[in-house]
PDB file of C-alpha atoms in Angstrom:
ATOM      1  CA  UNK A1285      15.097 -72.782  39.977  1.00  0.00           C
ATOM      2  CA  UNK A1286      16.492 -72.515  36.437  1.00  0.00           C
ATOM      3  CA  UNK A1287      13.257 -71.698  34.615  1.00  0.00           C
ATOM      4  CA  UNK A1288      12.304 -68.706  36.769  1.00  0.00           C
ATOM      5  CA  UNK A1289      15.665 -67.118  37.282  1.00  0.00           C
ATOM      6  CA  UNK A1290      17.477 -64.781  34.936  1.00  0.00           C
ATOM      7  CA  UNK A1291      20.716 -66.596  35.868  1.00  0.00           C
ATOM      8  CA  UNK A1292      23.513 -66.767  33.314  1.00  0.00           C
ATOM      9  CA  UNK A1293      26.028 -68.524  35.580  1.00  0.00           C
ATOM     10  CA  UNK A1294      25.389 -72.158  36.204  1.00  0.00           C
ATOM     11  CA  UNK A1295      27.501 -72.054  39.365  1.00  0.00           C
ATOM     12  CA  UNK A1296      24.848 -69.702  40.871  1.00  0.00           C
ATOM     13  CA  UNK A1297      22.328 -72.587  40.635  1.00  0.00           C
ATOM     14  CA  UNK A1298      22.469 -75.354  43.303  1.00  0.00           C
ATOM     15  CA  UNK A1299      23.583 -78.377  41.266  1.00  0.00           C
ATOM     16  CA  UNK A1300      26.084 -81.143  41.939  1.00  0.00           C
ATOM     17  CA  UNK A1301      29.317 -80.768  39.982  1.00  0.00           C
ATOM     18  CA  UNK A1302      28.199 -83.376  37.393  1.00  0.00           C
ATOM     19  CA  UNK A1303      24.854 -81.654  36.900  1.00  0.00           C
ATOM     20  CA  UNK A1304      26.565 -78.274  36.833  1.00  0.00           C
ATOM     21  CA  UNK A1305      28.882 -79.537  34.037  1.00  0.00           C
ATOM     22  CA  UNK A1306      25.951 -80.923  32.106  1.00  0.00           C
ATOM     23  CA  UNK A1307      23.953 -77.698  32.451  1.00  0.00           C
ATOM     24  CA  UNK A1308      26.961 -75.584  31.370  1.00  0.00           C
ATOM     25  CA  UNK A1309      27.433 -77.787  28.369  1.00  0.00           C
ATOM     26  CA  UNK A1310      23.743 -77.590  27.465  1.00  0.00           C
ATOM     27  CA  UNK A1311      23.577 -73.780  27.831  1.00  0.00           C
ATOM     28  CA  UNK A1312      26.829 -73.337  25.872  1.00  0.00           C
ATOM     29  CA  UNK A1313      25.513 -75.587  23.144  1.00  0.00           C
ATOM     30  CA  UNK A1314      22.324 -73.556  22.722  1.00  0.00           C
ATOM     31  CA  UNK A1315      24.238 -70.251  22.917  1.00  0.00           C
ATOM     32  CA  UNK A1316      26.667 -71.496  20.216  1.00  0.00           C
ATOM     33  CA  UNK A1317      23.725 -71.805  17.891  1.00  0.00           C
ATOM     34  CA  UNK A1318      21.806 -68.796  19.191  1.00  0.00           C
ATOM     35  CA  UNK A1319      21.214 -67.086  15.908  1.00  0.00           C
ATOM     36  CA  UNK A1320      20.369 -70.289  14.016  1.00  0.00           C
ATOM     37  CA  UNK A1321      16.564 -70.590  13.794  1.00  0.00           C
ATOM     38  CA  UNK A1322      16.996 -74.129  12.477  1.00  0.00           C
ATOM     39  CA  UNK A1323      18.786 -75.395  15.589  1.00  0.00           C
ATOM     40  CA  UNK A1324      16.388 -77.923  16.998  1.00  0.00           C
ATOM     41  CA  UNK A1325      16.103 -80.893  19.380  1.00  0.00           C
ATOM     42  CA  UNK A1326      17.789 -83.287  17.021  1.00  0.00           C
ATOM     43  CA  UNK A1327      20.836 -81.120  16.591  1.00  0.00           C
ATOM     44  CA  UNK A1328      20.944 -80.463  20.269  1.00  0.00           C
ATOM     45  CA  UNK A1329      20.795 -84.190  21.066  1.00  0.00           C
ATOM     46  CA  UNK A1330      23.623 -84.824  18.587  1.00  0.00           C
ATOM     47  CA  UNK A1331      25.844 -82.072  19.975  1.00  0.00           C
ATOM     48  CA  UNK A1332      25.201 -83.153  23.562  1.00  0.00           C
ATOM     49  CA  UNK A1333      26.268 -86.661  22.500  1.00  0.00           C
ATOM     50  CA  UNK A1334      23.311 -88.371  24.187  1.00  0.00           C
ATOM     51  CA  UNK A1335      19.971 -89.917  23.369  1.00  0.00           C
ATOM     52  CA  UNK A1336      16.747 -87.889  22.937  1.00  0.00           C
ATOM     53  CA  UNK A1337      15.165 -89.544  26.009  1.00  0.00           C
ATOM     54  CA  UNK A1338      18.267 -89.081  28.179  1.00  0.00           C
ATOM     55  CA  UNK A1339      18.527 -85.417  27.335  1.00  0.00           C
ATOM     56  CA  UNK A1340      14.797 -84.936  27.931  1.00  0.00           C
ATOM     57  CA  UNK A1341      14.916 -86.647  31.336  1.00  0.00           C
ATOM     58  CA  UNK A1342      18.051 -84.814  32.417  1.00  0.00           C
ATOM     59  CA  UNK A1343      16.752 -81.419  31.435  1.00  0.00           C
ATOM     60  CA  UNK A1344      13.312 -82.118  32.953  1.00  0.00           C
ATOM     61  CA  UNK A1345      14.830 -83.182  36.277  1.00  0.00           C
ATOM     62  CA  UNK A1346      17.272 -80.218  36.487  1.00  0.00           C
ATOM     63  CA  UNK A1347      15.121 -77.390  35.026  1.00  0.00           C
ATOM     64  CA  UNK A1348      11.519 -78.579  34.891  1.00  0.00           C
ATOM     65  CA  UNK A1349      11.542 -77.871  31.119  1.00  0.00           C
ATOM     66  CA  UNK A1350      11.306 -80.228  28.170  1.00  0.00           C
ATOM     67  CA  UNK A1351      13.983 -79.922  25.461  1.00  0.00           C
ATOM     68  CA  UNK A1352      12.199 -77.379  23.220  1.00  0.00           C
ATOM     69  CA  UNK A1353      11.227 -75.272  26.171  1.00  0.00           C
ATOM     70  CA  UNK A1354      14.845 -75.347  27.460  1.00  0.00           C
ATOM     71  CA  UNK A1355      16.137 -74.099  24.113  1.00  0.00           C
ATOM     72  CA  UNK A1356      13.518 -71.332  24.022  1.00  0.00           C
ATOM     73  CA  UNK A1357      14.227 -70.365  27.630  1.00  0.00           C
ATOM     74  CA  UNK A1358      17.952 -70.005  26.953  1.00  0.00           C
ATOM     75  CA  UNK A1359      17.239 -67.933  23.880  1.00  0.00           C
ATOM     76  CA  UNK A1360      14.858 -65.632  25.750  1.00  0.00           C
ATOM     77  CA  UNK A1361      17.377 -65.119  28.566  1.00  0.00           C
ATOM     78  CA  UNK A1362      19.987 -64.303  25.913  1.00  0.00           C
ATOM     79  CA  UNK A1363      17.552 -61.710  24.502  1.00  0.00           C
ATOM     80  CA  UNK A1364      17.466 -60.067  27.893  1.00  0.00           C
ATOM     81  CA  UNK A1365      21.243 -60.072  28.054  1.00  0.00           C
ATOM     82  CA  UNK A1366      21.506 -58.541  24.534  1.00  0.00           C
ATOM     83  CA  UNK A1367      18.981 -55.814  25.453  1.00  0.00           C
ATOM     84  CA  UNK A1368      21.025 -54.963  28.549  1.00  0.00           C
ATOM     85  CA  UNK A1369      24.201 -54.728  26.396  1.00  0.00           C
ATOM     86  CA  UNK A1370      22.694 -52.785  23.428  1.00  0.00           C
ATOM     87  CA  UNK A1371      19.944 -50.881  25.208  1.00  0.00           C
ATOM     88  CA  UNK A1372      17.268 -49.098  23.206  1.00  0.00           C
ATOM     89  CA  UNK A1373      19.426 -49.138  20.053  1.00  0.00           C
ATOM     90  CA  UNK A1374      18.241 -52.666  19.200  1.00  0.00           C
ATOM     91  CA  UNK A1375      14.932 -53.235  17.419  1.00  0.00           C
ATOM     92  CA  UNK A1376      12.704 -56.181  18.481  1.00  0.00           C
ATOM     93  CA  UNK A1377      12.962 -57.724  14.952  1.00  0.00           C
ATOM     94  CA  UNK A1378      16.754 -57.572  15.117  1.00  0.00           C
ATOM     95  CA  UNK A1379      16.669 -59.126  18.588  1.00  0.00           C
ATOM     96  CA  UNK A1380      14.363 -61.967  17.492  1.00  0.00           C
ATOM     97  CA  UNK A1381      16.675 -62.966  14.656  1.00  0.00           C
ATOM     98  CA  UNK A1382      19.739 -62.654  16.937  1.00  0.00           C
ATOM     99  CA  UNK A1383      18.392 -65.239  19.328  1.00  0.00           C
ATOM    100  CA  UNK A1384      17.093 -67.705  16.733  1.00  0.00           C
ATOM    101  CA  UNK A1385      13.503 -66.718  16.202  1.00  0.00           C
ATOM    102  CA  UNK A1386      12.520 -66.266  12.556  1.00  0.00           C
ATOM    103  CA  UNK A1387       9.254 -64.511  13.435  1.00  0.00           C
ATOM    104  CA  UNK A1388       9.418 -61.315  15.553  1.00  0.00           C
ATOM    105  CA  UNK A1389       5.735 -61.590  16.502  1.00  0.00           C
ATOM    106  CA  UNK A1390       6.237 -65.146  17.781  1.00  0.00           C
ATOM    107  CA  UNK A1391       9.317 -64.005  19.631  1.00  0.00           C
ATOM    108  CA  UNK A1392       7.403 -61.179  21.363  1.00  0.00           C
ATOM    109  CA  UNK A1393       4.622 -63.678  22.233  1.00  0.00           C
ATOM    110  CA  UNK A1394       7.096 -66.129  23.793  1.00  0.00           C
ATOM    111  CA  UNK A1395       8.896 -63.258  25.591  1.00  0.00           C
ATOM    112  CA  UNK A1396       5.585 -62.034  27.095  1.00  0.00           C
ATOM    113  CA  UNK A1397       4.646 -65.564  28.179  1.00  0.00           C
ATOM    114  CA  UNK A1398       8.046 -66.093  29.795  1.00  0.00           C
ATOM    115  CA  UNK A1399       8.517 -62.694  31.442  1.00  0.00           C
ATOM    116  CA  UNK A1400       5.040 -61.208  31.670  1.00  0.00           C
ATOM    117  CA  UNK A1401       5.859 -58.275  29.434  1.00  0.00           C
ATOM    118  CA  UNK A1402       6.737 -57.519  25.859  1.00  0.00           C
ATOM    119  CA  UNK A1403      10.366 -56.942  24.853  1.00  0.00           C
ATOM    120  CA  UNK A1404       9.632 -53.187  24.343  1.00  0.00           C
ATOM    121  CA  UNK A1405       8.188 -53.041  27.908  1.00  0.00           C
ATOM    122  CA  UNK A1406      11.250 -54.782  29.214  1.00  0.00           C
ATOM    123  CA  UNK A1407      13.463 -52.189  27.537  1.00  0.00           C
ATOM    124  CA  UNK A1408      11.381 -49.365  28.875  1.00  0.00           C
ATOM    125  CA  UNK A1409      11.346 -50.781  32.386  1.00  0.00           C
ATOM    126  CA  UNK A1410      14.815 -52.122  32.878  1.00  0.00           C
ATOM    127  CA  UNK A1411      17.180 -50.525  30.340  1.00  0.00           C
ATOM    128  CA  UNK A1412      18.333 -46.944  30.897  1.00  0.00           C
ATOM    129  CA  UNK A1413      18.087 -44.625  27.907  1.00  0.00           C
ATOM    130  CA  UNK A1414      15.508 -42.855  25.899  1.00  0.00           C
ATOM    131  CA  UNK A1415      12.090 -44.380  25.381  1.00  0.00           C
ATOM    132  CA  UNK A1416      11.747 -47.136  22.701  1.00  0.00           C
ATOM    133  CA  UNK A1417       9.456 -45.985  19.840  1.00  0.00           C
TER     134      UNK A1417
END
């Protein structure tokens, strides 16, 4: 399911074409505002051109996540993607700001809760290159 997979292609998830289109629009919308720490539910609702309750119900049924959790999940998956692209050359604080978190400690806490390890541990375990200091 969406929440537990590090999937970046909606077509890899088993949705109907309408749900697939909705999910792609939702992910694209969050990614468009990735580095904006002020991007929130109300902006998301407006950009998706729907009501707050409709967006919540649709996301909850497709992903099991509420709106805020969905935004955070997309941001954290983007952080993994950025780490894979930049490797050990990126600092956790840079990464946090790049994916819309304005507090690197909160970012690390969310990352650990989502993936069971800190961003530095993720880098050490999955990204080739010298050890992160």
